[in-house]
Amino acid sequence: MTLLAGCSGEEEPDAVIEIADVQFGPPDVTVPVGGTVEWRFDDGGVLHHVESDPTIVVEDEFDSGITGVGTFRHTFDRAGTYTYTCSVHRYMTGTVTVE
Ligand SMILES: [Cu+2]
């Protein structure tokens, strides 16, 4: 199987957040309703976590699990502002605005 960038058939995310240097970059993104955000764990194997604010309603929760590699995607089907954090580094926070 041959996969070429742009030809793989996998949809491009609406926003990409790089996790590096113990930061979300950028921490705050805006996507349309139905948009997908991709977090990329690219911090030399340092463990991080993308975890939705536990106060949001259950159907909007997202949780990457704690990991140091790969990517995590979540699709946001309802408008709102979603805060998230890294449980390993609680000072790492960001928001996804869906509008
Ligand atoms: Cu972290």
mmCIF file with all atom_site columns, C-alpha atoms and ligand atoms in Angstrom:
data_model
loop_
_atom_site.group_PDB
_atom_site.id
_atom_site.type_symbol
_atom_site.label_atom_id
_atom_site.label_alt_id
_atom_site.label_comp_id
_atom_site.label_asym_id
_atom_site.label_entity_id
_atom_site.label_seq_id
_atom_site.pdbx_PDB_ins_code
_atom_site.Cartn_x
_atom_site.Cartn_y
_atom_site.Cartn_z
_atom_site.occupancy
_atom_site.B_iso_or_equiv
_atom_site.pdbx_formal_charge
_atom_site.auth_seq_id
_atom_site.auth_comp_id
_atom_site.auth_asym_id
_atom_site.auth_atom_id
_atom_site.pdbx_PDB_model_num
ATOM   1   C  CA . MET A 1 1  ? 0.000   0.000  0.000  1.00 0.00 ? 1  MET A CA 1
ATOM   2   C  CA . THR A 1 2  ? 1.314   3.428  -0.913 1.00 0.00 ? 2  THR A CA 1
ATOM   3   C  CA . LEU A 1 3  ? 0.340   6.470  1.098  1.00 0.00 ? 3  LEU A CA 1
ATOM   4   C  CA . LEU A 1 4  ? 1.247   9.873  -0.233 1.00 0.00 ? 4  LEU A CA 1
ATOM   5   C  CA . ALA A 1 5  ? 0.630   13.045 1.690  1.00 0.00 ? 5  ALA A CA 1
ATOM   6   C  CA . GLY A 1 6  ? -2.592  14.562 0.481  1.00 0.00 ? 6  GLY A CA 1
ATOM   7   C  CA . CYS A 1 7  ? -3.584  11.398 -1.337 1.00 0.00 ? 7  CYS A CA 1
ATOM   8   C  CA . SER A 1 8  ? -4.159  9.032  1.559  1.00 0.00 ? 8  SER A CA 1
ATOM   9   C  CA . GLY A 1 9  ? -7.868  9.637  1.762  1.00 0.00 ? 9  GLY A CA 1
ATOM   10  C  CA . GLU A 1 10 ? -7.618  10.518 5.441  1.00 0.00 ? 10 GLU A CA 1
ATOM   11  C  CA . GLU A 1 11 ? -9.266  13.835 6.121  1.00 0.00 ? 11 GLU A CA 1
ATOM   12  C  CA . GLU A 1 12 ? -7.097  16.702 7.163  1.00 0.00 ? 12 GLU A CA 1
ATOM   13  C  CA . PRO A 1 13 ? -7.826  17.916 10.688 1.00 0.00 ? 13 PRO A CA 1
ATOM   14  C  CA . ASP A 1 14 ? -9.303  21.403 11.059 1.00 0.00 ? 14 ASP A CA 1
ATOM   15  C  CA . ALA A 1 15 ? -6.647  22.297 13.616 1.00 0.00 ? 15 ALA A CA 1
ATOM   16  C  CA . VAL A 1 16 ? -3.363  20.744 14.711 1.00 0.00 ? 16 VAL A CA 1
ATOM   17  C  CA . ILE A 1 17 ? -1.836  21.190 18.153 1.00 0.00 ? 17 ILE A CA 1
ATOM   18  C  CA . GLU A 1 18 ? 1.791   20.154 18.537 1.00 0.00 ? 18 GLU A CA 1
ATOM   19  C  CA . ILE A 1 19 ? 2.805   18.959 21.979 1.00 0.00 ? 19 ILE A CA 1
ATOM   20  C  CA . ALA A 1 20 ? 6.466   19.883 22.426 1.00 0.00 ? 20 ALA A CA 1
ATOM   21  C  CA . ASP A 1 21 ? 8.643   21.558 25.057 1.00 0.00 ? 21 ASP A CA 1
ATOM   22  C  CA . VAL A 1 22 ? 5.947   20.747 27.631 1.00 0.00 ? 22 VAL A CA 1
ATOM   23  C  CA . GLN A 1 23 ? 3.506   23.053 25.881 1.00 0.00 ? 23 GLN A CA 1
ATOM   24  C  CA . PHE A 1 24 ? 0.481   22.827 23.654 1.00 0.00 ? 24 PHE A CA 1
ATOM   25  C  CA . GLY A 1 25 ? 1.281   24.751 20.490 1.00 0.00 ? 25 GLY A CA 1
ATOM   26  C  CA . PRO A 1 26 ? -0.909  26.598 20.011 1.00 0.00 ? 26 PRO A CA 1
ATOM   27  C  CA . PRO A 1 27 ? -2.928  25.970 23.186 1.00 0.00 ? 27 PRO A CA 1
ATOM   28  C  CA . ASP A 1 28 ? -6.072  27.659 21.873 1.00 0.00 ? 28 ASP A CA 1
ATOM   29  C  CA . VAL A 1 29 ? -7.695  26.829 18.550 1.00 0.00 ? 29 VAL A CA 1
ATOM   30  C  CA . THR A 1 30 ? -11.033 27.489 16.865 1.00 0.00 ? 30 THR A CA 1
ATOM   31  C  CA . VAL A 1 31 ? -12.813 25.002 14.617 1.00 0.00 ? 31 VAL A CA 1
ATOM   32  C  CA . PRO A 1 32 ? -16.260 24.862 13.002 1.00 0.00 ? 32 PRO A CA 1
ATOM   33  C  CA . VAL A 1 33 ? -19.002 22.605 14.348 1.00 0.00 ? 33 VAL A CA 1
ATOM   34  C  CA . GLY A 1 34 ? -18.107 19.097 13.212 1.00 0.00 ? 34 GLY A CA 1
ATOM   35  C  CA . GLY A 1 35 ? -14.438 20.039 13.074 1.00 0.00 ? 35 GLY A CA 1
ATOM   36  C  CA . THR A 1 36 ? -11.615 17.744 14.091 1.00 0.00 ? 36 THR A CA 1
ATOM   37  C  CA . VAL A 1 37 ? -8.635  18.681 16.216 1.00 0.00 ? 37 VAL A CA 1
ATOM   38  C  CA . GLU A 1 38 ? -5.448  16.636 16.088 1.00 0.00 ? 38 GLU A CA 1
ATOM   39  C  CA . TRP A 1 39 ? -2.916  16.693 18.898 1.00 0.00 ? 39 TRP A CA 1
ATOM   40  C  CA . ARG A 1 40 ? 0.567   15.476 17.982 1.00 0.00 ? 40 ARG A CA 1
ATOM   41  C  CA . PHE A 1 41 ? 2.739   14.054 20.742 1.00 0.00 ? 41 PHE A CA 1
ATOM   42  C  CA . ASP A 1 42 ? 6.175   15.222 19.673 1.00 0.00 ? 42 ASP A CA 1
ATOM   43  C  CA . ASP A 1 43 ? 8.124   15.918 22.839 1.00 0.00 ? 43 ASP A CA 1
ATOM   44  C  CA . GLY A 1 44 ? 10.941  13.387 22.623 1.00 0.00 ? 44 GLY A CA 1
ATOM   45  C  CA . GLY A 1 45 ? 8.941   10.719 24.404 1.00 0.00 ? 45 GLY A CA 1
ATOM   46  C  CA . VAL A 1 46 ? 7.971   12.891 27.365 1.00 0.00 ? 46 VAL A CA 1
ATOM   47  C  CA . LEU A 1 47 ? 4.604   11.638 28.568 1.00 0.00 ? 47 LEU A CA 1
ATOM   48  C  CA . HIS A 1 48 ? 1.632   13.951 28.158 1.00 0.00 ? 48 HIS A CA 1
ATOM   49  C  CA . HIS A 1 49 ? -2.124  13.716 28.255 1.00 0.00 ? 49 HIS A CA 1
ATOM   50  C  CA . VAL A 1 50 ? -4.973  15.456 26.473 1.00 0.00 ? 50 VAL A CA 1
ATOM   51  C  CA . GLU A 1 51 ? -7.907  15.335 28.841 1.00 0.00 ? 51 GLU A CA 1
ATOM   52  C  CA . SER A 1 52 ? -11.090 17.375 28.636 1.00 0.00 ? 52 SER A CA 1
ATOM   53  C  CA . ASP A 1 53 ? -12.125 19.474 31.592 1.00 0.00 ? 53 ASP A CA 1
ATOM   54  C  CA . PRO A 1 54 ? -13.981 17.009 33.852 1.00 0.00 ? 54 PRO A CA 1
ATOM   55  C  CA . THR A 1 55 ? -16.810 19.492 34.328 1.00 0.00 ? 55 THR A CA 1
ATOM   56  C  CA . ILE A 1 56 ? -18.003 19.308 30.711 1.00 0.00 ? 56 ILE A CA 1
ATOM   57  C  CA . VAL A 1 57 ? -20.957 17.111 29.862 1.00 0.00 ? 57 VAL A CA 1
ATOM   58  C  CA . VAL A 1 58 ? -20.215 13.441 29.318 1.00 0.00 ? 58 VAL A CA 1
ATOM   59  C  CA . GLU A 1 59 ? -20.970 13.289 25.603 1.00 0.00 ? 59 GLU A CA 1
ATOM   60  C  CA . ASP A 1 60 ? -18.372 15.954 24.919 1.00 0.00 ? 60 ASP A CA 1
ATOM   61  C  CA . GLU A 1 61 ? -15.557 14.332 26.891 1.00 0.00 ? 61 GLU A CA 1
ATOM   62  C  CA . PHE A 1 62 ? -12.285 13.388 25.272 1.00 0.00 ? 62 PHE A CA 1
ATOM   63  C  CA . ASP A 1 63 ? -9.220  11.648 26.622 1.00 0.00 ? 63 ASP A CA 1
ATOM   64  C  CA . SER A 1 64 ? -6.084  10.640 24.768 1.00 0.00 ? 64 SER A CA 1
ATOM   65  C  CA . GLY A 1 65 ? -4.697  8.540  27.590 1.00 0.00 ? 65 GLY A CA 1
ATOM   66  C  CA . ILE A 1 66 ? -1.186  9.258  28.838 1.00 0.00 ? 66 ILE A CA 1
ATOM   67  C  CA . THR A 1 67 ? 1.323   8.761  26.048 1.00 0.00 ? 67 THR A CA 1
ATOM   68  C  CA . GLY A 1 68 ? 4.517   10.110 24.566 1.00 0.00 ? 68 GLY A CA 1
ATOM   69  C  CA . VAL A 1 69 ? 4.050   9.223  20.908 1.00 0.00 ? 69 VAL A CA 1
ATOM   70  C  CA . GLY A 1 70 ? 1.557   9.360  18.096 1.00 0.00 ? 70 GLY A CA 1
ATOM   71  C  CA . THR A 1 71 ? -1.493  11.497 17.556 1.00 0.00 ? 71 THR A CA 1
ATOM   72  C  CA . PHE A 1 72 ? -4.926  11.907 19.100 1.00 0.00 ? 72 PHE A CA 1
ATOM   73  C  CA . ARG A 1 73 ? -7.994  13.268 17.344 1.00 0.00 ? 73 ARG A CA 1
ATOM   74  C  CA . HIS A 1 74 ? -11.350 14.441 18.552 1.00 0.00 ? 74 HIS A CA 1
ATOM   75  C  CA . THR A 1 75 ? -14.299 15.695 16.529 1.00 0.00 ? 75 THR A CA 1
ATOM   76  C  CA . PHE A 1 76 ? -16.420 18.437 18.089 1.00 0.00 ? 76 PHE A CA 1
ATOM   77  C  CA . ASP A 1 77 ? -20.072 18.166 17.146 1.00 0.00 ? 77 ASP A CA 1
ATOM   78  C  CA . ARG A 1 78 ? -21.481 20.905 19.359 1.00 0.00 ? 78 ARG A CA 1
ATOM   79  C  CA . ALA A 1 79 ? -20.669 24.575 19.585 1.00 0.00 ? 79 ALA A CA 1
ATOM   80  C  CA . GLY A 1 80 ? -19.004 25.713 22.769 1.00 0.00 ? 80 GLY A CA 1
ATOM   81  C  CA . THR A 1 81 ? -15.696 26.302 24.469 1.00 0.00 ? 81 THR A CA 1
ATOM   82  C  CA . TYR A 1 82 ? -13.897 23.187 25.591 1.00 0.00 ? 82 TYR A CA 1
ATOM   83  C  CA . THR A 1 83 ? -11.018 23.459 28.001 1.00 0.00 ? 83 THR A CA 1
ATOM   84  C  CA . TYR A 1 84 ? -8.488  20.665 28.277 1.00 0.00 ? 84 TYR A CA 1
ATOM   85  C  CA . THR A 1 85 ? -5.409  19.893 30.286 1.00 0.00 ? 85 THR A CA 1
ATOM   86  C  CA . CYS A 1 86 ? -2.537  17.453 30.692 1.00 0.00 ? 86 CYS A CA 1
ATOM   87  C  CA . SER A 1 87 ? -2.913  15.404 33.867 1.00 0.00 ? 87 SER A CA 1
ATOM   88  C  CA . VAL A 1 88 ? 0.873   14.953 34.011 1.00 0.00 ? 88 VAL A CA 1
ATOM   89  C  CA . HIS A 1 89 ? 1.517   18.696 33.881 1.00 0.00 ? 89 HIS A CA 1
ATOM   90  C  CA . ARG A 1 90 ? -1.535  20.472 35.213 1.00 0.00 ? 90 ARG A CA 1
ATOM   91  C  CA . TYR A 1 91 ? -0.184  23.857 34.127 1.00 0.00 ? 91 TYR A CA 1
ATOM   92  C  CA . MET A 1 92 ? -0.547  22.717 30.529 1.00 0.00 ? 92 MET A CA 1
ATOM   93  C  CA . THR A 1 93 ? -3.990  23.915 29.516 1.00 0.00 ? 93 THR A CA 1
ATOM   94  C  CA . GLY A 1 94 ? -5.749  25.040 26.373 1.00 0.00 ? 94 GLY A CA 1
ATOM   95  C  CA . THR A 1 95 ? -9.127  25.618 24.833 1.00 0.00 ? 95 THR A CA 1
ATOM   96  C  CA . VAL A 1 96 ? -10.932 24.483 21.734 1.00 0.00 ? 96 VAL A CA 1
ATOM   97  C  CA . THR A 1 97 ? -13.606 26.923 20.603 1.00 0.00 ? 97 THR A CA 1
ATOM   98  C  CA . VAL A 1 98 ? -16.268 25.385 18.384 1.00 0.00 ? 98 VAL A CA 1
ATOM   99  C  CA . GLU A 1 99 ? -18.471 27.813 16.490 1.00 0.00 ? 99 GLU A CA 1
HETATM 100 CU CU . CU  B 2 .  ? 2.098   17.211 29.794 1.00 0.00 ? 1  CU  B CU 1
#
